[in-house]
Amino acid sequence: MLNFVTTNPGKVREATEYLDDDVQQFDFDYPEVQADDLRTVAAKGARAAYRAADGPVIVDDAGLFIDAFDGFPGPYSSYVEDTVGVERVWRMTEPEDDRGAAFKTVIAYCDGEGFEATPDPGGIDREDRRGQDLSADDRGTATTDEQVHDGSAAQSSETVPVKLFEGRVNGEIVAPRGEGGFGFDPIFEHDGTTFAEMSTEQKNAISHRGRALAKFAEWYGER
Ligand code: ITT
């Protein structure tokens, strides 16, 4: 059984669509390092959670990146949701602001074993890459903490390898609409519909998490 390490049941709800009954929530608040990069947070979290769960784990670190705020709140999205709140983030945008934003997620898998650092098993697709500053080496590869920082892909015997899967979706910040989803879903619009107005299936079909989960599920199925 795969442990989805999160305090957020909304994430698990979305994951079960891809992983069926093979996934369960492991409610463990892993120590989130303060880092500007989701990959660093996810990789370190997966390693810590693996030690706590003593079994295969995935950690999902995600965030909302608002163009007008130079990517803020990004990796700090959870904190900003709890403090500022979703409604006020919408109100902080000025009428003349660029409305562009993106949700991004990084899923980190760890089972204490090594992986073959294949070129692109869980890689990001062309659309995901738009506007991203990810090097080719960052895609679906086994990484150690150090390698997350320097972007290299080879394994090290010194730390437990973690495999990363990334997803991104572009959209616009709008006034809150919809009752579904969680977090910033009510103010994130994609093709005229906010994520909070979509069913879980509709959101998964296009979302950052859905894209990362699809890549992970394919790789995990083969594993
Ligand atoms: P865990 O760390 O326990 O998994 P969390 O909700 O704190 O739960 P993150 O640290 O990854 O998760 O923070 C992600 C935040 O980004 C989340 O709290 C939301 O505010 C926002 N977010 C991420 N994915 C989202 C989504 O699909 N829809 C809406 N908001 C999302």
PDB file of N, CA, C and O in Angstrom, residues 147-185:
ATOM      1  N   GLN A 147      21.443  16.764  -5.313  1.00  0.00           N
ATOM      2  CA  GLN A 147      21.141  16.794  -6.736  1.00  0.00           C
ATOM      3  C   GLN A 147      19.896  17.607  -7.033  1.00  0.00           C
ATOM      4  O   GLN A 147      19.756  18.156  -8.124  1.00  0.00           O
ATOM      5  N   VAL A 148      18.970  17.673  -6.058  1.00  0.00           N
ATOM      6  CA  VAL A 148      17.825  18.557  -6.251  1.00  0.00           C
ATOM      7  C   VAL A 148      18.330  19.983  -6.389  1.00  0.00           C
ATOM      8  O   VAL A 148      17.875  20.754  -7.203  1.00  0.00           O
ATOM      9  N   HIS A 149      19.323  20.326  -5.593  1.00  0.00           N
ATOM     10  CA  HIS A 149      19.858  21.691  -5.660  1.00  0.00           C
ATOM     11  C   HIS A 149      20.586  21.943  -6.964  1.00  0.00           C
ATOM     12  O   HIS A 149      20.403  22.961  -7.602  1.00  0.00           O
ATOM     13  N   ASP A 150      21.437  20.988  -7.375  1.00  0.00           N
ATOM     14  CA  ASP A 150      22.257  21.308  -8.550  1.00  0.00           C
ATOM     15  C   ASP A 150      21.647  20.770  -9.845  1.00  0.00           C
ATOM     16  O   ASP A 150      22.206  20.954 -10.916  1.00  0.00           O
ATOM     17  N   GLY A 151      20.484  20.089  -9.756  1.00  0.00           N
ATOM     18  CA  GLY A 151      19.783  19.668 -10.967  1.00  0.00           C
ATOM     19  C   GLY A 151      20.362  18.423 -11.619  1.00  0.00           C
ATOM     20  O   GLY A 151      19.884  17.990 -12.652  1.00  0.00           O
ATOM     21  N   SER A 152      21.353  17.785 -11.050  1.00  0.00           N
ATOM     22  CA  SER A 152      21.893  16.591 -11.683  1.00  0.00           C
ATOM     23  C   SER A 152      21.021  15.390 -11.352  1.00  0.00           C
ATOM     24  O   SER A 152      20.171  15.440 -10.474  1.00  0.00           O
ATOM     25  N   ALA A 153      21.206  14.280 -12.063  1.00  0.00           N
ATOM     26  CA  ALA A 153      20.233  13.200 -11.985  1.00  0.00           C
ATOM     27  C   ALA A 153      20.789  11.876 -11.482  1.00  0.00           C
ATOM     28  O   ALA A 153      20.038  10.942 -11.257  1.00  0.00           O
ATOM     29  N   ALA A 154      22.053  11.761 -11.318  1.00  0.00           N
ATOM     30  CA  ALA A 154      22.614  10.471 -10.948  1.00  0.00           C
ATOM     31  C   ALA A 154      22.290  10.119  -9.499  1.00  0.00           C
ATOM     32  O   ALA A 154      21.959  10.979  -8.697  1.00  0.00           O
ATOM     33  N   GLN A 155      22.380   8.848  -9.165  1.00  0.00           N
ATOM     34  CA  GLN A 155      22.109   8.423  -7.795  1.00  0.00           C
ATOM     35  C   GLN A 155      23.343   8.565  -6.917  1.00  0.00           C
ATOM     36  O   GLN A 155      24.446   8.564  -7.389  1.00  0.00           O
ATOM     37  N   SER A 156      23.082   8.634  -5.642  1.00  0.00           N
ATOM     38  CA  SER A 156      24.171   8.608  -4.692  1.00  0.00           C
ATOM     39  C   SER A 156      23.851   7.529  -3.686  1.00  0.00           C
ATOM     40  O   SER A 156      22.701   7.333  -3.324  1.00  0.00           O
ATOM     41  N   SER A 157      24.859   6.814  -3.234  1.00  0.00           N
ATOM     42  CA  SER A 157      24.609   5.767  -2.259  1.00  0.00           C
ATOM     43  C   SER A 157      24.473   6.354  -0.859  1.00  0.00           C
ATOM     44  O   SER A 157      24.084   5.682   0.078  1.00  0.00           O
ATOM     45  N   GLU A 158      24.763   7.657  -0.725  1.00  0.00           N
ATOM     46  CA  GLU A 158      24.779   8.249   0.610  1.00  0.00           C
ATOM     47  C   GLU A 158      23.402   8.657   1.130  1.00  0.00           C
ATOM     48  O   GLU A 158      23.186   8.726   2.323  1.00  0.00           O
ATOM     49  N   THR A 159      22.487   8.959   0.231  1.00  0.00           N
ATOM     50  CA  THR A 159      21.148   9.343   0.666  1.00  0.00           C
ATOM     51  C   THR A 159      20.129   8.505  -0.084  1.00  0.00           C
ATOM     52  O   THR A 159      20.398   7.996  -1.154  1.00  0.00           O
ATOM     53  N   VAL A 160      18.955   8.383   0.517  1.00  0.00           N
ATOM     54  CA  VAL A 160      17.910   7.570  -0.093  1.00  0.00           C
ATOM     55  C   VAL A 160      17.391   8.291  -1.339  1.00  0.00           C
ATOM     56  O   VAL A 160      17.009   9.452  -1.260  1.00  0.00           O
ATOM     57  N   PRO A 161      17.347   7.618  -2.474  1.00  0.00           N
ATOM     58  CA  PRO A 161      16.890   8.305  -3.688  1.00  0.00           C
ATOM     59  C   PRO A 161      15.404   8.644  -3.636  1.00  0.00           C
ATOM     60  O   PRO A 161      14.604   7.940  -3.023  1.00  0.00           O
ATOM     61  N   VAL A 162      15.079   9.719  -4.296  1.00  0.00           N
ATOM     62  CA  VAL A 162      13.694  10.171  -4.417  1.00  0.00           C
ATOM     63  C   VAL A 162      13.442  10.417  -5.897  1.00  0.00           C
ATOM     64  O   VAL A 162      14.311  10.912  -6.598  1.00  0.00           O
ATOM     65  N   LYS A 163      12.265  10.048  -6.341  1.00  0.00           N
ATOM     66  CA  LYS A 163      11.936  10.279  -7.746  1.00  0.00           C
ATOM     67  C   LYS A 163      10.871  11.369  -7.836  1.00  0.00           C
ATOM     68  O   LYS A 163       9.894  11.340  -7.089  1.00  0.00           O
ATOM     69  N   LEU A 164      11.066  12.301  -8.763  1.00  0.00           N
ATOM     70  CA  LEU A 164      10.188  13.476  -8.837  1.00  0.00           C
ATOM     71  C   LEU A 164       9.343  13.479 -10.110  1.00  0.00           C
ATOM     72  O   LEU A 164       9.838  13.153 -11.184  1.00  0.00           O
ATOM     73  N   PHE A 165       8.090  13.874  -9.965  1.00  0.00           N
ATOM     74  CA  PHE A 165       7.158  13.987 -11.087  1.00  0.00           C
ATOM     75  C   PHE A 165       6.487  15.359 -10.986  1.00  0.00           C
ATOM     76  O   PHE A 165       5.957  15.705  -9.934  1.00  0.00           O
ATOM     77  N   GLU A 166       6.484  16.101 -12.076  1.00  0.00           N
ATOM     78  CA  GLU A 166       6.030  17.486 -12.005  1.00  0.00           C
ATOM     79  C   GLU A 166       4.820  17.734 -12.898  1.00  0.00           C
ATOM     80  O   GLU A 166       4.675  17.103 -13.947  1.00  0.00           O
ATOM     81  N   GLY A 167       3.987  18.653 -12.475  1.00  0.00           N
ATOM     82  CA  GLY A 167       2.843  19.049 -13.291  1.00  0.00           C
ATOM     83  C   GLY A 167       2.570  20.524 -13.128  1.00  0.00           C
ATOM     84  O   GLY A 167       2.853  21.113 -12.081  1.00  0.00           O
ATOM     85  N   ARG A 168       2.005  21.114 -14.170  1.00  0.00           N
ATOM     86  CA  ARG A 168       1.738  22.557 -14.155  1.00  0.00           C
ATOM     87  C   ARG A 168       0.485  22.819 -14.986  1.00  0.00           C
ATOM     88  O   ARG A 168       0.234  22.128 -15.972  1.00  0.00           O
ATOM     89  N   VAL A 169      -0.290  23.813 -14.557  1.00  0.00           N
ATOM     90  CA  VAL A 169      -1.411  24.272 -15.376  1.00  0.00           C
ATOM     91  C   VAL A 169      -1.465  25.790 -15.297  1.00  0.00           C
ATOM     92  O   VAL A 169      -1.278  26.372 -14.230  1.00  0.00           O
ATOM     93  N   ASN A 170      -1.687  26.408 -16.444  1.00  0.00           N
ATOM     94  CA  ASN A 170      -1.791  27.870 -16.492  1.00  0.00           C
ATOM     95  C   ASN A 170      -3.240  28.299 -16.376  1.00  0.00           C
ATOM     96  O   ASN A 170      -4.149  27.571 -16.783  1.00  0.00           O
ATOM     97  N   GLY A 171      -3.449  29.485 -15.824  1.00  0.00           N
ATOM     98  CA  GLY A 171      -4.806  30.000 -15.698  1.00  0.00           C
ATOM     99  C   GLY A 171      -4.784  31.468 -15.357  1.00  0.00           C
ATOM    100  O   GLY A 171      -3.764  32.148 -15.571  1.00  0.00           O
ATOM    101  N   GLU A 172      -5.892  31.941 -14.814  1.00  0.00           N
ATOM    102  CA  GLU A 172      -6.006  33.356 -14.453  1.00  0.00           C
ATOM    103  C   GLU A 172      -6.615  33.510 -13.065  1.00  0.00           C
ATOM    104  O   GLU A 172      -7.441  32.690 -12.656  1.00  0.00           O
ATOM    105  N   ILE A 173      -6.209  34.560 -12.389  1.00  0.00           N
ATOM    106  CA  ILE A 173      -6.786  34.875 -11.084  1.00  0.00           C
ATOM    107  C   ILE A 173      -8.073  35.675 -11.297  1.00  0.00           C
ATOM    108  O   ILE A 173      -8.063  36.685 -12.007  1.00  0.00           O
ATOM    109  N   VAL A 174      -9.157  35.186 -10.688  1.00  0.00           N
ATOM    110  CA  VAL A 174     -10.468  35.840 -10.844  1.00  0.00           C
ATOM    111  C   VAL A 174     -11.143  35.962  -9.469  1.00  0.00           C
ATOM    112  O   VAL A 174     -10.674  35.373  -8.483  1.00  0.00           O
ATOM    113  N   ALA A 175     -12.247  36.701  -9.426  1.00  0.00           N
ATOM    114  CA  ALA A 175     -13.039  36.781  -8.186  1.00  0.00           C
ATOM    115  C   ALA A 175     -13.558  35.377  -7.854  1.00  0.00           C
ATOM    116  O   ALA A 175     -13.863  34.604  -8.763  1.00  0.00           O
ATOM    117  N   PRO A 176     -13.638  35.030  -6.554  1.00  0.00           N
ATOM    118  CA  PRO A 176     -13.989  33.654  -6.171  1.00  0.00           C
ATOM    119  C   PRO A 176     -15.319  33.186  -6.746  1.00  0.00           C
ATOM    120  O   PRO A 176     -16.314  33.906  -6.694  1.00  0.00           O
ATOM    121  N   ARG A 177     -15.312  31.963  -7.283  1.00  0.00           N
ATOM    122  CA  ARG A 177     -16.524  31.309  -7.779  1.00  0.00           C
ATOM    123  C   ARG A 177     -16.410  29.815  -7.552  1.00  0.00           C
ATOM    124  O   ARG A 177     -15.348  29.246  -7.770  1.00  0.00           O
ATOM    125  N   GLY A 178     -17.499  29.180  -7.107  1.00  0.00           N
ATOM    126  CA  GLY A 178     -17.543  27.717  -6.999  1.00  0.00           C
ATOM    127  C   GLY A 178     -17.361  27.232  -5.585  1.00  0.00           C
ATOM    128  O   GLY A 178     -16.774  27.922  -4.737  1.00  0.00           O
ATOM    129  N   GLU A 179     -17.872  26.058  -5.346  1.00  0.00           N
ATOM    130  CA  GLU A 179     -17.874  25.481  -3.993  1.00  0.00           C
ATOM    131  C   GLU A 179     -16.967  24.260  -3.863  1.00  0.00           C
ATOM    132  O   GLU A 179     -16.749  23.760  -2.773  1.00  0.00           O
ATOM    133  N   GLY A 180     -16.479  23.737  -4.982  1.00  0.00           N
ATOM    134  CA  GLY A 180     -15.719  22.467  -4.924  1.00  0.00           C
ATOM    135  C   GLY A 180     -14.244  22.689  -4.662  1.00  0.00           C
ATOM    136  O   GLY A 180     -13.794  23.797  -4.370  1.00  0.00           O
ATOM    137  N   GLY A 181     -13.491  21.600  -4.758  1.00  0.00           N
ATOM    138  CA  GLY A 181     -12.035  21.665  -4.635  1.00  0.00           C
ATOM    139  C   GLY A 181     -11.571  22.089  -3.257  1.00  0.00           C
ATOM    140  O   GLY A 181     -12.241  21.861  -2.242  1.00  0.00           O
ATOM    141  N   PHE A 182     -10.433  22.751  -3.223  1.00  0.00           N
ATOM    142  CA  PHE A 182      -9.876  23.215  -1.949  1.00  0.00           C
ATOM    143  C   PHE A 182      -8.928  24.369  -2.234  1.00  0.00           C
ATOM    144  O   PHE A 182      -8.681  24.729  -3.391  1.00  0.00           O
ATOM    145  N   GLY A 183      -8.386  24.945  -1.180  1.00  0.00           N
ATOM    146  CA  GLY A 183      -7.375  25.986  -1.309  1.00  0.00           C
ATOM    147  C   GLY A 183      -7.786  27.117  -2.244  1.00  0.00           C
ATOM    148  O   GLY A 183      -8.887  27.687  -2.121  1.00  0.00           O
ATOM    149  N   PHE A 184      -6.915  27.430  -3.187  1.00  0.00           N
ATOM    150  CA  PHE A 184      -7.119  28.576  -4.078  1.00  0.00           C
ATOM    151  C   PHE A 184      -8.001  28.256  -5.288  1.00  0.00           C
ATOM    152  O   PHE A 184      -8.114  29.080  -6.204  1.00  0.00           O
ATOM    153  N   ASP A 185      -8.624  27.086  -5.299  1.00  0.00           N
ATOM    154  CA  ASP A 185      -9.455  26.701  -6.447  1.00  0.00           C
ATOM    155  C   ASP A 185     -10.507  27.748  -6.831  1.00  0.00           C
ATOM    156  O   ASP A 185     -10.727  27.975  -8.020  1.00  0.00           O
TER     157      ASP A 185
END
